[in-house]
mmCIF file of N, CA and C in Angstrom:
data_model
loop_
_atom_site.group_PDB
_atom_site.id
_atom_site.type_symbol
_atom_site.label_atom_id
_atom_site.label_comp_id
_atom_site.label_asym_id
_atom_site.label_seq_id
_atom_site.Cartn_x
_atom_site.Cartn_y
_atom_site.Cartn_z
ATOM 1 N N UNK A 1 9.480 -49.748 -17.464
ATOM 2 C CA UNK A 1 10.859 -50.164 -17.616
ATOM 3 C C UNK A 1 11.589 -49.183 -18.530
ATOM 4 N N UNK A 2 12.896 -48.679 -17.991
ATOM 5 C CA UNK A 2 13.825 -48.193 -18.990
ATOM 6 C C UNK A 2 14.805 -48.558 -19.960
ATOM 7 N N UNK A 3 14.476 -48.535 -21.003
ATOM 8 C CA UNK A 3 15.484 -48.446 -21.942
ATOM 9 C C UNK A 3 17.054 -48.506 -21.570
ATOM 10 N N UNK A 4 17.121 -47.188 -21.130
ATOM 11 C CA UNK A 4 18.948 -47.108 -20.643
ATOM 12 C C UNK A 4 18.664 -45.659 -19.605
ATOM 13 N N UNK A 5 19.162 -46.459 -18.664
ATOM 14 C CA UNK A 5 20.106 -45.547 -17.371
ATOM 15 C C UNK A 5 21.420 -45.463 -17.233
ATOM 16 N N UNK A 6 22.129 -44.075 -17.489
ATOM 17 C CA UNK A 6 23.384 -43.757 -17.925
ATOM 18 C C UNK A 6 23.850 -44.270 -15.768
ATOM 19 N N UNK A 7 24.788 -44.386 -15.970
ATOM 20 C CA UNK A 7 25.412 -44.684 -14.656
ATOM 21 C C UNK A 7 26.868 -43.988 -14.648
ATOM 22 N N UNK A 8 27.337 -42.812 -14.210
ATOM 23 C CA UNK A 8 28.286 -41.876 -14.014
ATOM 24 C C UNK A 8 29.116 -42.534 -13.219
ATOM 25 N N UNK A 9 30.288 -42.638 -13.247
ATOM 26 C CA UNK A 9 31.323 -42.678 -12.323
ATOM 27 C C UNK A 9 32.066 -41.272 -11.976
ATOM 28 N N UNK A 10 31.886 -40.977 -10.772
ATOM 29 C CA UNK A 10 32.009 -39.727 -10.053
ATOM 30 C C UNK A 10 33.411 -39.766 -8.920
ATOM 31 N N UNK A 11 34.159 -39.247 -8.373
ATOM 32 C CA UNK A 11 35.296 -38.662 -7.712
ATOM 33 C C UNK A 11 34.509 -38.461 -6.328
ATOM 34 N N UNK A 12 33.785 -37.574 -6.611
ATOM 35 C CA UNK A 12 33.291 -37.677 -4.819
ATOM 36 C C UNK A 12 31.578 -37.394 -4.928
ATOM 37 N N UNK A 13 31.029 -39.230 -4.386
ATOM 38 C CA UNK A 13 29.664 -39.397 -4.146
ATOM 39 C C UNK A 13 28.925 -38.287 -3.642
ATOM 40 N N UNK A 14 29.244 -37.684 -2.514
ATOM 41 C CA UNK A 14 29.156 -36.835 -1.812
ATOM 42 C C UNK A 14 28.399 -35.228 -2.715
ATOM 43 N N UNK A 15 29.887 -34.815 -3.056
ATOM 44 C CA UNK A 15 29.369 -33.416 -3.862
ATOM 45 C C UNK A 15 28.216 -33.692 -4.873
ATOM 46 N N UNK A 16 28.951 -35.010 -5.588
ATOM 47 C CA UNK A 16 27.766 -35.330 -7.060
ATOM 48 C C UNK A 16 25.903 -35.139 -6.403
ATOM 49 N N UNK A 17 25.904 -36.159 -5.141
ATOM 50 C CA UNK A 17 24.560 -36.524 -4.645
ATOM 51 C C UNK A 17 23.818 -34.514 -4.666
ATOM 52 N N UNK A 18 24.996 -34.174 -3.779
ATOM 53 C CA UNK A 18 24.759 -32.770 -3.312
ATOM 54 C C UNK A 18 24.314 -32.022 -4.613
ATOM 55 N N UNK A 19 24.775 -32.124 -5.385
ATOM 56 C CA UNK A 19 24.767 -31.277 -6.651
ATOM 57 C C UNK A 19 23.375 -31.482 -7.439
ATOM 58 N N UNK A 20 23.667 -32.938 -7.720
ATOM 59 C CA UNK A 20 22.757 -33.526 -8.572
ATOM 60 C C UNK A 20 21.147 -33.045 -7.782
ATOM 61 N N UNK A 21 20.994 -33.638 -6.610
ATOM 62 C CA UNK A 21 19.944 -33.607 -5.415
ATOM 63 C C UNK A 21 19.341 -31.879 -4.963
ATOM 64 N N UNK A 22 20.168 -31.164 -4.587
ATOM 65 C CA UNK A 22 20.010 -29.450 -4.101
ATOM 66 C C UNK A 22 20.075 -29.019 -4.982
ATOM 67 N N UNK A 23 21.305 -28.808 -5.805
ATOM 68 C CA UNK A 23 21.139 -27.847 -7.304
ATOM 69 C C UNK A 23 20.084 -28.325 -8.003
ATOM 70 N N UNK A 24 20.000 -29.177 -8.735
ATOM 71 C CA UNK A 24 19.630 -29.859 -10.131
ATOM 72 C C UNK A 24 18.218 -30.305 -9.904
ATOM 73 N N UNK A 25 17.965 -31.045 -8.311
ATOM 74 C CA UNK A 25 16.360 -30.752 -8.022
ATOM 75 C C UNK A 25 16.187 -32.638 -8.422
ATOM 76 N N UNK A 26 17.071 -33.379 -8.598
ATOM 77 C CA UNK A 26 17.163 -34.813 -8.632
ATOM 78 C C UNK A 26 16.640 -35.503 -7.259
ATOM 79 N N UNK A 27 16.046 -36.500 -7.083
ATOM 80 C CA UNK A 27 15.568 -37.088 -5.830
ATOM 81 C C UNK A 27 16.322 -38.411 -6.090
ATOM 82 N N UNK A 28 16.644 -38.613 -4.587
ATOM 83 C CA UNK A 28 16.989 -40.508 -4.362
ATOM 84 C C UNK A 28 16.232 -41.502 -4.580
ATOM 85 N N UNK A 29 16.363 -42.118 -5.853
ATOM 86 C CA UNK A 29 15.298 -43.238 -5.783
ATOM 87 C C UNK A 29 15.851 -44.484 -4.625
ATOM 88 N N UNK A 30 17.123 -44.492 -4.262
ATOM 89 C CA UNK A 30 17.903 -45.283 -3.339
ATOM 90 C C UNK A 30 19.113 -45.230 -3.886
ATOM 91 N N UNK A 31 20.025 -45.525 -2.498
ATOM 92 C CA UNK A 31 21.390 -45.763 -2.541
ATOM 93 C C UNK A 31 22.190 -47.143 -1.777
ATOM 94 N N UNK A 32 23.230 -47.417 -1.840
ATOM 95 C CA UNK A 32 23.901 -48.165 -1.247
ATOM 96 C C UNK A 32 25.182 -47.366 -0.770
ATOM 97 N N UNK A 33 25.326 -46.422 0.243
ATOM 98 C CA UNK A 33 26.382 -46.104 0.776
ATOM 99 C C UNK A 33 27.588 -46.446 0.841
ATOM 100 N N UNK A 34 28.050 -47.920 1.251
ATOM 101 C CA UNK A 34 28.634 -48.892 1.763
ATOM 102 C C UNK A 34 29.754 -48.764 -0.250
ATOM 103 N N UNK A 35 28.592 -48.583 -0.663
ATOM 104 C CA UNK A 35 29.577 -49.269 -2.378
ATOM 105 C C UNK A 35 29.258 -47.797 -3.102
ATOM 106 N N UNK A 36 29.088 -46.336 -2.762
ATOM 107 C CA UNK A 36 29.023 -44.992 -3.070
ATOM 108 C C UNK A 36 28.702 -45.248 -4.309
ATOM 109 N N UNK A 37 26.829 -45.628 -4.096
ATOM 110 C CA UNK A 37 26.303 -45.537 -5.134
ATOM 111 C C UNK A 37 24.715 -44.931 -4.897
ATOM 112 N N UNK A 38 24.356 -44.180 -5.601
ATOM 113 C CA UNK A 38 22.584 -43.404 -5.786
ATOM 114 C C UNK A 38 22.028 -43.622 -6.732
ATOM 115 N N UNK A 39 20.973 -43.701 -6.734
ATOM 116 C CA UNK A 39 20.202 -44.115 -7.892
ATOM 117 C C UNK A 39 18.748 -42.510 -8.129
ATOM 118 N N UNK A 40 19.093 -41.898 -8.962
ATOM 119 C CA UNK A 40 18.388 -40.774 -9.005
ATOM 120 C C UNK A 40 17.531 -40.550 -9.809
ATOM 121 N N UNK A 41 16.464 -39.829 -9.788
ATOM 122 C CA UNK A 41 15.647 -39.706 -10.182
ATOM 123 C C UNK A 41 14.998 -38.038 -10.682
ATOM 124 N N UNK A 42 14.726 -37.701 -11.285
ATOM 125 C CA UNK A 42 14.055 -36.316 -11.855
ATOM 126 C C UNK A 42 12.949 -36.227 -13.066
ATOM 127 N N UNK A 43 11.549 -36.650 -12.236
ATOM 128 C CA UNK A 43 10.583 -36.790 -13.341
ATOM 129 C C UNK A 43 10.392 -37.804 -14.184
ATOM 130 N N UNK A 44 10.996 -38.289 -15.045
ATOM 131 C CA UNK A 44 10.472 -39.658 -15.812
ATOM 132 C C UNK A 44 12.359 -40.300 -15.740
ATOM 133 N N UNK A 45 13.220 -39.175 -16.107
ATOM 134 C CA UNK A 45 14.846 -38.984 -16.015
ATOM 135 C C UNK A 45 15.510 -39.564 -14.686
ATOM 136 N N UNK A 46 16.137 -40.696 -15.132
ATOM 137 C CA UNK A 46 16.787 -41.691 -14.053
ATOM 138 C C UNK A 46 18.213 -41.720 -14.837
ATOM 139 N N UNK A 47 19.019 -41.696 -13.324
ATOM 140 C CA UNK A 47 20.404 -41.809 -13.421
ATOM 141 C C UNK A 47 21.275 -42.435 -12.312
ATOM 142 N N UNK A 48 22.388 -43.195 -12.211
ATOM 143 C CA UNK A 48 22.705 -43.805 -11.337
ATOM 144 C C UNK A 48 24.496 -43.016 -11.496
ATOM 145 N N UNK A 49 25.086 -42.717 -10.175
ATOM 146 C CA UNK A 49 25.929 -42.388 -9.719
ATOM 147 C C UNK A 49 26.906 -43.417 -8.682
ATOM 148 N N UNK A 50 28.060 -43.132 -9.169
ATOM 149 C CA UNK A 50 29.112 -44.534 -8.828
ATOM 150 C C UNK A 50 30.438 -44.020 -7.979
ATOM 151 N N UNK A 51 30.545 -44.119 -7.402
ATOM 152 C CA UNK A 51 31.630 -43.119 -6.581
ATOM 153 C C UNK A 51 33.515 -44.295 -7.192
ATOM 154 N N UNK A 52 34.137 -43.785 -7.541
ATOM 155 C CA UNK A 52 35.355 -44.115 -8.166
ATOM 156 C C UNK A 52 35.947 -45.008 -6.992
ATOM 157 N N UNK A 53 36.086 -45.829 -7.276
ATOM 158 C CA UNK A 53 37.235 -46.592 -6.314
ATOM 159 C C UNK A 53 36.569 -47.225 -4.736
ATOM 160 N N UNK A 54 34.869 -47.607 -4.969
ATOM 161 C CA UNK A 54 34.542 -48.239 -3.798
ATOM 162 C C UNK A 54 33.327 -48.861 -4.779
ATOM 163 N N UNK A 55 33.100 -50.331 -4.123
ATOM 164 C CA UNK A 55 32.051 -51.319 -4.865
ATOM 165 C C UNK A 55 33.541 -51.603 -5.809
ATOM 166 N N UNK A 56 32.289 -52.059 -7.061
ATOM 167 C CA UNK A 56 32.824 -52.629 -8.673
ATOM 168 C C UNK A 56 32.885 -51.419 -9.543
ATOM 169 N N UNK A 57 34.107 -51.214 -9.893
ATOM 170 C CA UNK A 57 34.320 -50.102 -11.225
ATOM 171 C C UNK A 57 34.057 -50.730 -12.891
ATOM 172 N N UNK A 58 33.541 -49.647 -13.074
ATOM 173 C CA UNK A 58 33.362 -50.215 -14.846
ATOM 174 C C UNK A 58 34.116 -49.107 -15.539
ATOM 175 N N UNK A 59 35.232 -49.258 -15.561
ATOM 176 C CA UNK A 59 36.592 -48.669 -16.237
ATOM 177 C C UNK A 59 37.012 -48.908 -16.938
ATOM 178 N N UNK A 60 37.034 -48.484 -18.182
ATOM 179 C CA UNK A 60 37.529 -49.518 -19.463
ATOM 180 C C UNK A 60 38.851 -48.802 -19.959
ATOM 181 N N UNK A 61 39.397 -47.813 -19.140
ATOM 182 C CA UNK A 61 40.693 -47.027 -19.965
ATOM 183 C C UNK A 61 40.469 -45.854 -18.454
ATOM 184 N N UNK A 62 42.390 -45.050 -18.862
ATOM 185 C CA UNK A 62 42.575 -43.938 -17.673
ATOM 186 C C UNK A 62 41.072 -43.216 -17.765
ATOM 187 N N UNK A 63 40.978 -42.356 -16.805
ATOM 188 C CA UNK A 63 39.992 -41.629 -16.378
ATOM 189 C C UNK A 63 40.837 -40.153 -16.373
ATOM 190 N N UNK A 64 40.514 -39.210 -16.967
ATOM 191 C CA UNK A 64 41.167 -37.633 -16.673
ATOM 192 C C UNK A 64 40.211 -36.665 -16.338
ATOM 193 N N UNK A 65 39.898 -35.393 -15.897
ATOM 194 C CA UNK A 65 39.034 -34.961 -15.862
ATOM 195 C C UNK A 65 38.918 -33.648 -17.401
ATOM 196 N N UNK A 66 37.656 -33.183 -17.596
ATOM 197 C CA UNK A 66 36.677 -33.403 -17.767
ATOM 198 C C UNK A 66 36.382 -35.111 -17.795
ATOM 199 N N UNK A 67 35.453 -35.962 -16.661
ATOM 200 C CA UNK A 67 34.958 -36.758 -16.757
ATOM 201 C C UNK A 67 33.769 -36.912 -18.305
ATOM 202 N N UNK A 68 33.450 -37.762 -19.188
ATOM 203 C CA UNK A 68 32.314 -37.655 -20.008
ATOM 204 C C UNK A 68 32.337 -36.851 -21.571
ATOM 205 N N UNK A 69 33.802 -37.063 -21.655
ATOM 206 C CA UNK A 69 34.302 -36.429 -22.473
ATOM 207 C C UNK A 69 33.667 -36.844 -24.088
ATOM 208 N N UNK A 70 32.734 -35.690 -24.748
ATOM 209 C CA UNK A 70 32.211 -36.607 -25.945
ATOM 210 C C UNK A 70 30.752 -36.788 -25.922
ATOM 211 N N UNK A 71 30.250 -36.598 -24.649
ATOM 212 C CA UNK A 71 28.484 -37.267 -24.708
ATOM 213 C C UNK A 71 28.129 -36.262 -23.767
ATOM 214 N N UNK A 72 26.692 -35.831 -24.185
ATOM 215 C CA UNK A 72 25.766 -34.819 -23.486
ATOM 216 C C UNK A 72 24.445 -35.435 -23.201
ATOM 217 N N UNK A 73 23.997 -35.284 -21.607
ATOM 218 C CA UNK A 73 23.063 -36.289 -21.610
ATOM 219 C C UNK A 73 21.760 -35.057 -21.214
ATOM 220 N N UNK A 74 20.612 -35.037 -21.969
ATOM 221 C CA UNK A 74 19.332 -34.246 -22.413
ATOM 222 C C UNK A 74 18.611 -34.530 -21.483
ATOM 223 N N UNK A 75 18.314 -34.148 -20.677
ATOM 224 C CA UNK A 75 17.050 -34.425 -19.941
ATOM 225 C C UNK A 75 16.068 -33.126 -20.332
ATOM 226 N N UNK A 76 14.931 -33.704 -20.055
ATOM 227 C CA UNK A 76 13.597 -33.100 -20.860
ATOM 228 C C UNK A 76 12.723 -32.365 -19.012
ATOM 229 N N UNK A 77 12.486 -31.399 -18.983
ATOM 230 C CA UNK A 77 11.906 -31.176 -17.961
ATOM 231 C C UNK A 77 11.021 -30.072 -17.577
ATOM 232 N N UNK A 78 10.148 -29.951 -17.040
ATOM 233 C CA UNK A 78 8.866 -29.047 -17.347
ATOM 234 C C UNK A 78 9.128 -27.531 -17.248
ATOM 235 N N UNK A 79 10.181 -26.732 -16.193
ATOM 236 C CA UNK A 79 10.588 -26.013 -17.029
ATOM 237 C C UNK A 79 12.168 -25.292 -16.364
ATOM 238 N N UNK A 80 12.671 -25.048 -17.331
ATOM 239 C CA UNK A 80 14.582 -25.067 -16.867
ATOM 240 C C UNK A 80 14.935 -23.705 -16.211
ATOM 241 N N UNK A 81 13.795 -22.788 -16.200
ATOM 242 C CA UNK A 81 14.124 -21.562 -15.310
ATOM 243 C C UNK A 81 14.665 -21.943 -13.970
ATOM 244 N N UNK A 82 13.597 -22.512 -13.029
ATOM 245 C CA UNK A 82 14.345 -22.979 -11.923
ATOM 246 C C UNK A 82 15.015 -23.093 -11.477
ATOM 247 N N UNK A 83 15.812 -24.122 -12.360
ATOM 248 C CA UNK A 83 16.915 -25.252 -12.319
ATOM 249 C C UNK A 83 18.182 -23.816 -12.301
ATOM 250 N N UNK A 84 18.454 -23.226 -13.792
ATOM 251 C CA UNK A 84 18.659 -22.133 -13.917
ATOM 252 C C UNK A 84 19.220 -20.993 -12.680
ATOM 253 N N UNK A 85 17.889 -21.076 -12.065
ATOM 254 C CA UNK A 85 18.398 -20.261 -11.106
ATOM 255 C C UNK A 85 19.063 -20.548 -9.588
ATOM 256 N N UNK A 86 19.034 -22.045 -9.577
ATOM 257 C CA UNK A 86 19.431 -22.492 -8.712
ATOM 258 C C UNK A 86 20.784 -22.786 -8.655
ATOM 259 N N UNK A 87 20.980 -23.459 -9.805
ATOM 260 C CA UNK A 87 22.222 -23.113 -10.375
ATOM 261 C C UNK A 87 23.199 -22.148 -10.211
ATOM 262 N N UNK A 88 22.737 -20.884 -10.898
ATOM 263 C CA UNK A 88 23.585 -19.708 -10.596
ATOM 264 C C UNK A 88 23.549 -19.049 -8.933
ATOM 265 N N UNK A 89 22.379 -19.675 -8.223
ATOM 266 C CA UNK A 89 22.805 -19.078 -6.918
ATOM 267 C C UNK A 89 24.045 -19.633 -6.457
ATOM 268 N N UNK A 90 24.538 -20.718 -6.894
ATOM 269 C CA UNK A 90 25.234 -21.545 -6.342
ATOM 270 C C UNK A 90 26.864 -20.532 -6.770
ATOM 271 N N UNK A 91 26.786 -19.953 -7.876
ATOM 272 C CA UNK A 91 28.190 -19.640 -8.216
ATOM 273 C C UNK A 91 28.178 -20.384 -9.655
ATOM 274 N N UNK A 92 27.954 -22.142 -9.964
ATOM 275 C CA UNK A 92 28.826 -22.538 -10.839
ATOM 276 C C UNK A 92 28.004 -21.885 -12.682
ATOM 277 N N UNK A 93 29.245 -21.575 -13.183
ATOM 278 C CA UNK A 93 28.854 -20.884 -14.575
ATOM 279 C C UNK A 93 28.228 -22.117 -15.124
ATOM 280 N N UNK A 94 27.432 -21.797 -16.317
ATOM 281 C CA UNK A 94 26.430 -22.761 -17.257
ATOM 282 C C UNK A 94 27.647 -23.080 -18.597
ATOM 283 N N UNK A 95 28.016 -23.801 -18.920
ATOM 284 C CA UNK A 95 28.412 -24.318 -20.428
ATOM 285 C C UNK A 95 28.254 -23.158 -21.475
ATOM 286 N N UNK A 96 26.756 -23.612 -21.768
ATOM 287 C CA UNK A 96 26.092 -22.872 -22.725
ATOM 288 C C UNK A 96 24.774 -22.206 -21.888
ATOM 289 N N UNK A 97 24.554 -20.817 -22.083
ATOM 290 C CA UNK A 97 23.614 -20.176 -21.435
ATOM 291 C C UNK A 97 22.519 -20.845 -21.744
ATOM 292 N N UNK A 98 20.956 -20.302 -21.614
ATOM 293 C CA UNK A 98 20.010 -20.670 -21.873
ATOM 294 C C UNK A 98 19.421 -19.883 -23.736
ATOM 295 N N UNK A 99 19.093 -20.983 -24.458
ATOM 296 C CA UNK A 99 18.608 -20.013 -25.466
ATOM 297 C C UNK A 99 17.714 -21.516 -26.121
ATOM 298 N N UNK A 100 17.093 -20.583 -27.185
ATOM 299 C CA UNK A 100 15.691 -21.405 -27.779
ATOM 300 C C UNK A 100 16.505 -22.071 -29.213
ATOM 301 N N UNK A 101 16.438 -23.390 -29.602
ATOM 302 C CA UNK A 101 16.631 -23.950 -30.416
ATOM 303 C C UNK A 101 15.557 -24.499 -31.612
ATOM 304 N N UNK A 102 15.420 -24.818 -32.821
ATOM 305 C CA UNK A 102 14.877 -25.977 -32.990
ATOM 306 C C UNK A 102 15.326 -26.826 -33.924
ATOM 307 N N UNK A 103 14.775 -28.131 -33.547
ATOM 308 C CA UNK A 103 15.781 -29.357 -34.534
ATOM 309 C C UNK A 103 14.892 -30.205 -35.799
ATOM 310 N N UNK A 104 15.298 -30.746 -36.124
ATOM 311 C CA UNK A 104 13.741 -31.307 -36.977
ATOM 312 C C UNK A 104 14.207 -32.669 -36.854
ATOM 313 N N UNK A 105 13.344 -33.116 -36.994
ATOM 314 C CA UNK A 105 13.094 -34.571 -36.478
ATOM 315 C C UNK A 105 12.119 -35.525 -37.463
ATOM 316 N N UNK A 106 12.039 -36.779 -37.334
ATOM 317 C CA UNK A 106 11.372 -37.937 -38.212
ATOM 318 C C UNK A 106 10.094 -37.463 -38.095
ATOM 319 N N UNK A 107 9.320 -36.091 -37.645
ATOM 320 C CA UNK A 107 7.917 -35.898 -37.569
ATOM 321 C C UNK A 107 7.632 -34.490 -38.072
ATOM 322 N N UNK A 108 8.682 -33.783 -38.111
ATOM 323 C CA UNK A 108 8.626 -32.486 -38.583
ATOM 324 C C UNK A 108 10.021 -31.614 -37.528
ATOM 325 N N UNK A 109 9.516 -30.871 -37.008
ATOM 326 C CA UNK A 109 10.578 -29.931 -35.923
ATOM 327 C C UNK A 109 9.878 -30.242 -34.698
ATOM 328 N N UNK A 110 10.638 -29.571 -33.755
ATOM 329 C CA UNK A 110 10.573 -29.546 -32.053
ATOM 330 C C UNK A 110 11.732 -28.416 -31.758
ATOM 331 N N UNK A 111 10.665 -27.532 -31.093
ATOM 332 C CA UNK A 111 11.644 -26.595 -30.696
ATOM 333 C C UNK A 111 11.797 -26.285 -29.084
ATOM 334 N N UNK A 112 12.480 -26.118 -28.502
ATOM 335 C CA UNK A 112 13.071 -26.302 -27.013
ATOM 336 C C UNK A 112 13.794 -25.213 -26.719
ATOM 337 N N UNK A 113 13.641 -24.734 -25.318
ATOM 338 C CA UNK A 113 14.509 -23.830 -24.504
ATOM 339 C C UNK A 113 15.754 -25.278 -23.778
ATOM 340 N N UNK A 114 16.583 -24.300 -23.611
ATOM 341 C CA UNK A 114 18.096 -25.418 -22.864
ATOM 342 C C UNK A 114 19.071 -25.267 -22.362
ATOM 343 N N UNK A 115 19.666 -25.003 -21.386
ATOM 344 C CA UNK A 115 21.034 -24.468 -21.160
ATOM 345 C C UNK A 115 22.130 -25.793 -20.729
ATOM 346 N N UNK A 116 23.339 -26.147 -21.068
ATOM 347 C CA UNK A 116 23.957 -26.745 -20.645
ATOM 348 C C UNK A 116 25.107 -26.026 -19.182
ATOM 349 N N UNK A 117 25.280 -27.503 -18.688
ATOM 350 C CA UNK A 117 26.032 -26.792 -16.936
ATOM 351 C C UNK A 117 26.875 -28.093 -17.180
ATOM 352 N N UNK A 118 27.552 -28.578 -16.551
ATOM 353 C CA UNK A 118 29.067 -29.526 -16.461
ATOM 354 C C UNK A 118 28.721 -29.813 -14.856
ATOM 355 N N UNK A 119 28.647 -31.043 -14.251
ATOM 356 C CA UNK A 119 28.603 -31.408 -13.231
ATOM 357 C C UNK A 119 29.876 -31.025 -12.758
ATOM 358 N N UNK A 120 29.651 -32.061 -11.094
ATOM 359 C CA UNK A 120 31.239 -31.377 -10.653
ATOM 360 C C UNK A 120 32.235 -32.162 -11.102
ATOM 361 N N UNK A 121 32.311 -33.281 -12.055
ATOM 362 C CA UNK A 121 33.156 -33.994 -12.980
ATOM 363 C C UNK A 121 33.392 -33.725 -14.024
ATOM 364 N N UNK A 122 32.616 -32.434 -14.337
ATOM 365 C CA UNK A 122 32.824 -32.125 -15.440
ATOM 366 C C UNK A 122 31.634 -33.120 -16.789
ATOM 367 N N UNK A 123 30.690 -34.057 -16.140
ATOM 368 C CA UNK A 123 29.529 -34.068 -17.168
ATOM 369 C C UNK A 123 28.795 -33.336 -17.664
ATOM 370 N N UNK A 124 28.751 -33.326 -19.377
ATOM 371 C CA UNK A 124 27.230 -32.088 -19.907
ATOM 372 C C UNK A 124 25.890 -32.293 -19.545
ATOM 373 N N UNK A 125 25.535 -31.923 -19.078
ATOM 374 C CA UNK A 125 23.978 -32.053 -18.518
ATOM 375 C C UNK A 125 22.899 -30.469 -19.645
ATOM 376 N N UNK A 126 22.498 -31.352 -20.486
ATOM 377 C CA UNK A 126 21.891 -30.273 -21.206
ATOM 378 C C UNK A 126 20.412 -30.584 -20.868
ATOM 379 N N UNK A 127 19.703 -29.578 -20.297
ATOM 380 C CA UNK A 127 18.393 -29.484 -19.548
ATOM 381 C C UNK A 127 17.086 -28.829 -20.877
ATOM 382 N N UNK A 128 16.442 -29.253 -20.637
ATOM 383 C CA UNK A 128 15.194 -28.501 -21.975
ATOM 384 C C UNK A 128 13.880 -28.550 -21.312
ATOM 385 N N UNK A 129 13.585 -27.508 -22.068
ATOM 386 C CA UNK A 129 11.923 -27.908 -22.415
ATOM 387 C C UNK A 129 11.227 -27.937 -23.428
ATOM 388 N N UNK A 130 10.248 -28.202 -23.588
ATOM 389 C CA UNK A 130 9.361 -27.826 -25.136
ATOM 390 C C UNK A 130 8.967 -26.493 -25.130
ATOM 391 N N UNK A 131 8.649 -25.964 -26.630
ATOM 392 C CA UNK A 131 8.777 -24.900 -26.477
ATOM 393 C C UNK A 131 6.780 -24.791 -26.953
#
């Protein structure tokens, strides 16, 4: 069981699935078409996608784009070259390139490779690995 699955509200189901799914390397854990919604999956990293203005909206104020304005969501994954390069075949530029960090934490440090990319709503998607 998870803790928390972020659930995106997206502009067009379509590109997001495309993006999230071909670029990003995310699989369908299932969808409901009918109410432009996916439920995705990448390794232990689950996320659910909401297409704007079909089903039930959870809208609490206007919407502008950059969508996600304020929050960067980390996914942890075995390793971000890939992703990386799949990415840039595509054309879309990265946020923040790829470079090695480390943070310290309630156990000592953890240090990680990471590049951030902006969905096509404009969400931070900051990708890592351990280093």
């Amino acid at each position: 069981m998870l803790a928390l699955v972020p659930e995106l509200s997206v502009s067009d189901i379509a590109a997001s699935r495309r993006f999230y799914c071909d670029v990003l390397g995310f699989a369908v854990l299932y969808e409901r078409p009918e109410e432009g919604f996916a439920y995705l999956t990448l390794g232990p990293a689950e996320l659910m996608l909401d297409q704007i203005g079909e089903g039930r909206d959870w809208i609490t104020g206007p919407l502008a784009p950059p969508l996600g304005r304020g929050v960067n969501f980390q996914i942890e994954v075995a390793a971000i070259d890939p992703i990386c390069t799949r990415i840039e075949a595509t054309g879309t530029a990265l946020f923040q390139p790829i470079e090695t960090q480390t943070y310290r934490t309630a156990q000592g440090e953890v240090t990680q490779r990471q590049f951030c990319v902006q969905d096509p709503d404009g969400y931070l998607l900051r990708f890592c690995e351990k280093v």
